[in-house]
mmCIF file of C-alpha atoms in Angstrom:
data_model
loop_
_atom_site.group_PDB
_atom_site.id
_atom_site.type_symbol
_atom_site.label_atom_id
_atom_site.label_comp_id
_atom_site.label_asym_id
_atom_site.label_seq_id
_atom_site.Cartn_x
_atom_site.Cartn_y
_atom_site.Cartn_z
ATOM 1 C CA MET A 813 103.488 107.973 104.353
ATOM 2 C CA SER A 814 106.207 107.278 102.310
ATOM 3 C CA ALA A 815 107.188 104.682 99.490
ATOM 4 C CA LYS A 816 109.411 103.283 102.164
ATOM 5 C CA ASP A 817 106.541 102.230 103.715
ATOM 6 C CA ILE A 818 104.626 100.383 100.701
ATOM 7 C CA THR A 819 105.147 96.959 100.198
ATOM 8 C CA SER A 820 103.792 97.100 96.769
ATOM 9 C CA TYR A 821 101.430 99.433 94.734
ATOM 10 C CA ARG A 822 98.871 99.666 91.431
ATOM 11 C CA GLY A 823 97.725 103.510 90.720
ATOM 12 C CA SER A 824 95.864 104.501 87.738
ATOM 13 C CA LEU A 825 96.036 108.364 86.271
ATOM 14 C CA PRO A 826 93.457 109.097 83.843
ATOM 15 C CA GLU A 827 94.554 110.520 80.376
ATOM 16 C CA ARG A 828 91.986 113.574 81.277
ATOM 17 C CA SER A 829 91.068 115.064 84.608
ATOM 18 C CA GLY A 830 86.847 114.482 83.399
ATOM 19 C CA TYR A 831 84.701 117.035 82.146
ATOM 20 C CA LYS A 832 83.845 120.367 83.739
ATOM 21 C CA ARG A 833 80.778 120.944 81.596
ATOM 22 C CA VAL A 834 78.033 118.341 80.328
ATOM 23 C CA VAL A 835 75.087 119.575 77.760
ATOM 24 C CA ALA A 836 72.122 117.353 77.095
ATOM 25 C CA LYS A 837 69.364 118.557 74.459
ATOM 26 C CA TYR A 838 65.743 117.521 74.788
ATOM 27 C CA HIS A 839 62.102 118.221 72.784
ATOM 28 C CA ASN A 840 60.154 120.861 74.422
ATOM 29 C CA SER A 841 56.814 119.473 73.828
ATOM 30 C CA SER A 842 55.121 122.908 74.243
ATOM 31 C CA THR A 843 57.091 124.621 72.081
ATOM 32 C CA GLY A 844 58.047 122.018 69.726
ATOM 33 C CA GLN A 845 61.462 123.040 69.661
ATOM 34 C CA THR A 846 65.156 121.391 70.452
ATOM 35 C CA GLU A 847 66.406 122.753 73.664
ATOM 36 C CA SER A 848 69.352 121.919 75.884
ATOM 37 C CA ILE A 849 70.441 121.862 79.230
ATOM 38 C CA THR A 850 73.940 122.363 80.602
ATOM 39 C CA VAL A 851 75.437 121.167 84.372
ATOM 40 C CA GLY A 852 79.111 122.225 85.198
ATOM 41 C CA GLN A 853 81.302 125.215 83.686
ATOM 42 C CA GLY A 854 84.600 125.460 82.073
ATOM 43 C CA GLU A 855 86.279 123.233 79.768
ATOM 44 C CA PRO A 856 86.343 120.334 78.567
ATOM 45 C CA ALA A 857 83.082 120.101 77.583
ATOM 46 C CA ARG A 858 80.728 116.631 76.561
ATOM 47 C CA THR A 859 77.643 117.489 74.623
ATOM 48 C CA LEU A 860 75.396 114.081 74.899
ATOM 49 C CA SER A 861 74.729 112.608 71.378
ATOM 50 C CA MET A 862 71.285 111.503 72.278
ATOM 51 C CA GLN A 863 68.308 113.929 72.064
ATOM 52 C CA TYR A 864 66.274 113.254 75.349
ATOM 53 C CA PRO A 865 62.155 113.340 75.135
ATOM 54 C CA THR A 866 61.588 115.415 78.397
ATOM 55 C CA ARG A 867 63.855 118.197 80.267
ATOM 56 C CA GLU A 868 63.570 115.816 83.604
ATOM 57 C CA ALA A 869 65.359 113.015 81.275
ATOM 58 C CA ALA A 870 68.025 115.423 79.886
ATOM 59 C CA GLN A 871 68.628 116.939 83.369
ATOM 60 C CA ALA A 872 69.052 112.878 84.890
ATOM 61 C CA ALA A 873 71.355 112.222 82.158
ATOM 62 C CA VAL A 874 73.938 115.413 82.392
ATOM 63 C CA ASN A 875 73.568 114.789 86.081
ATOM 64 C CA ALA A 876 74.481 110.919 85.847
ATOM 65 C CA ALA A 877 77.658 112.071 83.127
ATOM 66 C CA ILE A 878 78.857 114.838 85.569
ATOM 67 C CA LYS A 879 79.200 112.280 88.573
ATOM 68 C CA GLY A 880 80.659 109.674 86.007
ATOM 69 C CA ALA A 881 83.534 112.090 85.059
ATOM 70 C CA GLU A 882 83.839 113.052 88.651
ATOM 71 C CA ARG A 883 84.373 109.472 89.214
ATOM 72 C CA SER A 884 87.507 108.773 86.653
ATOM 73 C CA LYS A 885 89.851 110.717 88.629
ATOM 74 C CA SER A 886 92.978 108.970 89.736
ATOM 75 C CA SER A 887 92.772 105.776 91.853
ATOM 76 C CA LEU A 888 95.953 104.118 94.185
ATOM 77 C CA GLU A 889 95.882 100.654 95.691
ATOM 78 C CA ILE A 890 98.689 100.036 98.234
ATOM 79 C CA THR A 891 99.751 97.013 99.917
ATOM 80 C CA LEU A 892 101.894 97.704 103.218
ATOM 81 C CA PRO A 893 102.606 96.239 106.829
ATOM 82 C CA GLY A 894 99.379 96.684 109.164
ATOM 83 C CA ASP A 895 98.281 99.504 110.645
ATOM 84 C CA PRO A 896 94.765 99.872 112.573
ATOM 85 C CA LYS A 897 94.831 103.523 112.100
ATOM 86 C CA LEU A 898 94.272 102.886 108.181
ATOM 87 C CA MET A 899 90.093 102.957 107.804
ATOM 88 C CA ALA A 900 87.721 104.118 104.934
ATOM 89 C CA GLU A 901 87.286 107.800 104.591
ATOM 90 C CA ARG A 902 90.461 108.591 106.217
ATOM 91 C CA PRO A 903 92.777 110.856 104.801
ATOM 92 C CA ILE A 904 96.272 110.099 103.954
ATOM 93 C CA ASN A 905 99.215 111.694 102.409
ATOM 94 C CA ILE A 906 101.504 109.633 100.058
ATOM 95 C CA THR A 907 105.255 110.290 98.955
ATOM 96 C CA GLY A 908 108.197 109.327 96.927
ATOM 97 C CA LEU A 909 106.037 107.184 94.688
ATOM 98 C CA ARG A 910 106.067 108.914 91.513
ATOM 99 C CA ALA A 911 104.646 111.831 89.790
ATOM 100 C CA GLY A 912 101.040 111.922 89.910
ATOM 101 C CA LEU A 913 100.301 109.255 92.512
ATOM 102 C CA ASP A 914 102.352 111.467 94.931
ATOM 103 C CA GLY A 915 99.911 113.659 97.249
ATOM 104 C CA GLN A 916 96.969 113.666 99.311
ATOM 105 C CA TRP A 917 94.628 110.602 99.115
ATOM 106 C CA LEU A 918 91.307 109.636 100.213
ATOM 107 C CA ILE A 919 90.714 105.802 101.704
ATOM 108 C CA LYS A 920 88.048 104.382 99.820
ATOM 109 C CA THR A 921 88.495 100.689 101.687
ATOM 110 C CA ALA A 922 91.047 99.614 103.454
ATOM 111 C CA ARG A 923 90.959 95.190 104.101
ATOM 112 C CA HIS A 924 93.134 94.197 107.394
ATOM 113 C CA ARG A 925 94.344 90.608 106.860
ATOM 114 C CA MET A 926 96.025 88.171 109.357
ATOM 115 C CA SER A 927 98.357 85.482 108.210
ATOM 116 C CA GLY A 928 101.309 83.251 108.721
ATOM 117 C CA GLU A 929 103.172 86.086 106.799
ATOM 118 C CA GLY A 930 101.682 88.172 109.750
ATOM 119 C CA TYR A 931 99.322 91.585 109.825
ATOM 120 C CA GLY A 932 98.560 93.577 106.634
ATOM 121 C CA VAL A 933 96.551 95.881 105.115
ATOM 122 C CA SER A 934 95.778 96.372 101.396
ATOM 123 C CA VAL A 935 93.988 99.858 100.707
ATOM 124 C CA LYS A 936 92.202 101.439 97.626
ATOM 125 C CA LEU A 937 92.555 105.040 97.409
ATOM 126 C CA VAL A 938 91.045 107.729 95.517
ATOM 127 C CA LYS A 939 91.658 111.491 94.841
#
């Protein structure tokens, strides 16, 4: 789909692509020592500031943090004349908008509407 097909758009590009590795510290009651747990690999890394009471709590915290970093990716909302092929979970390729917004996207939601102005669709996309 090219920019000429799109009536309007609003895009969001994160300042950073999210953390690739998250570290959390927890208290090991068996040894009395502070230990850490890591999820992911690479940089950038984030160390959670809180010390968790158990390994399980630390594991849940790093899992939530890494998933949150994955969700911080780019988003795009477009409005265009109606197209019944546009539906959730369908990939779409956008060209001609601007750097960072062009490329492969996944439709998160598609809201179709009929009005006096005709058939239109508003689509929320994620990378």
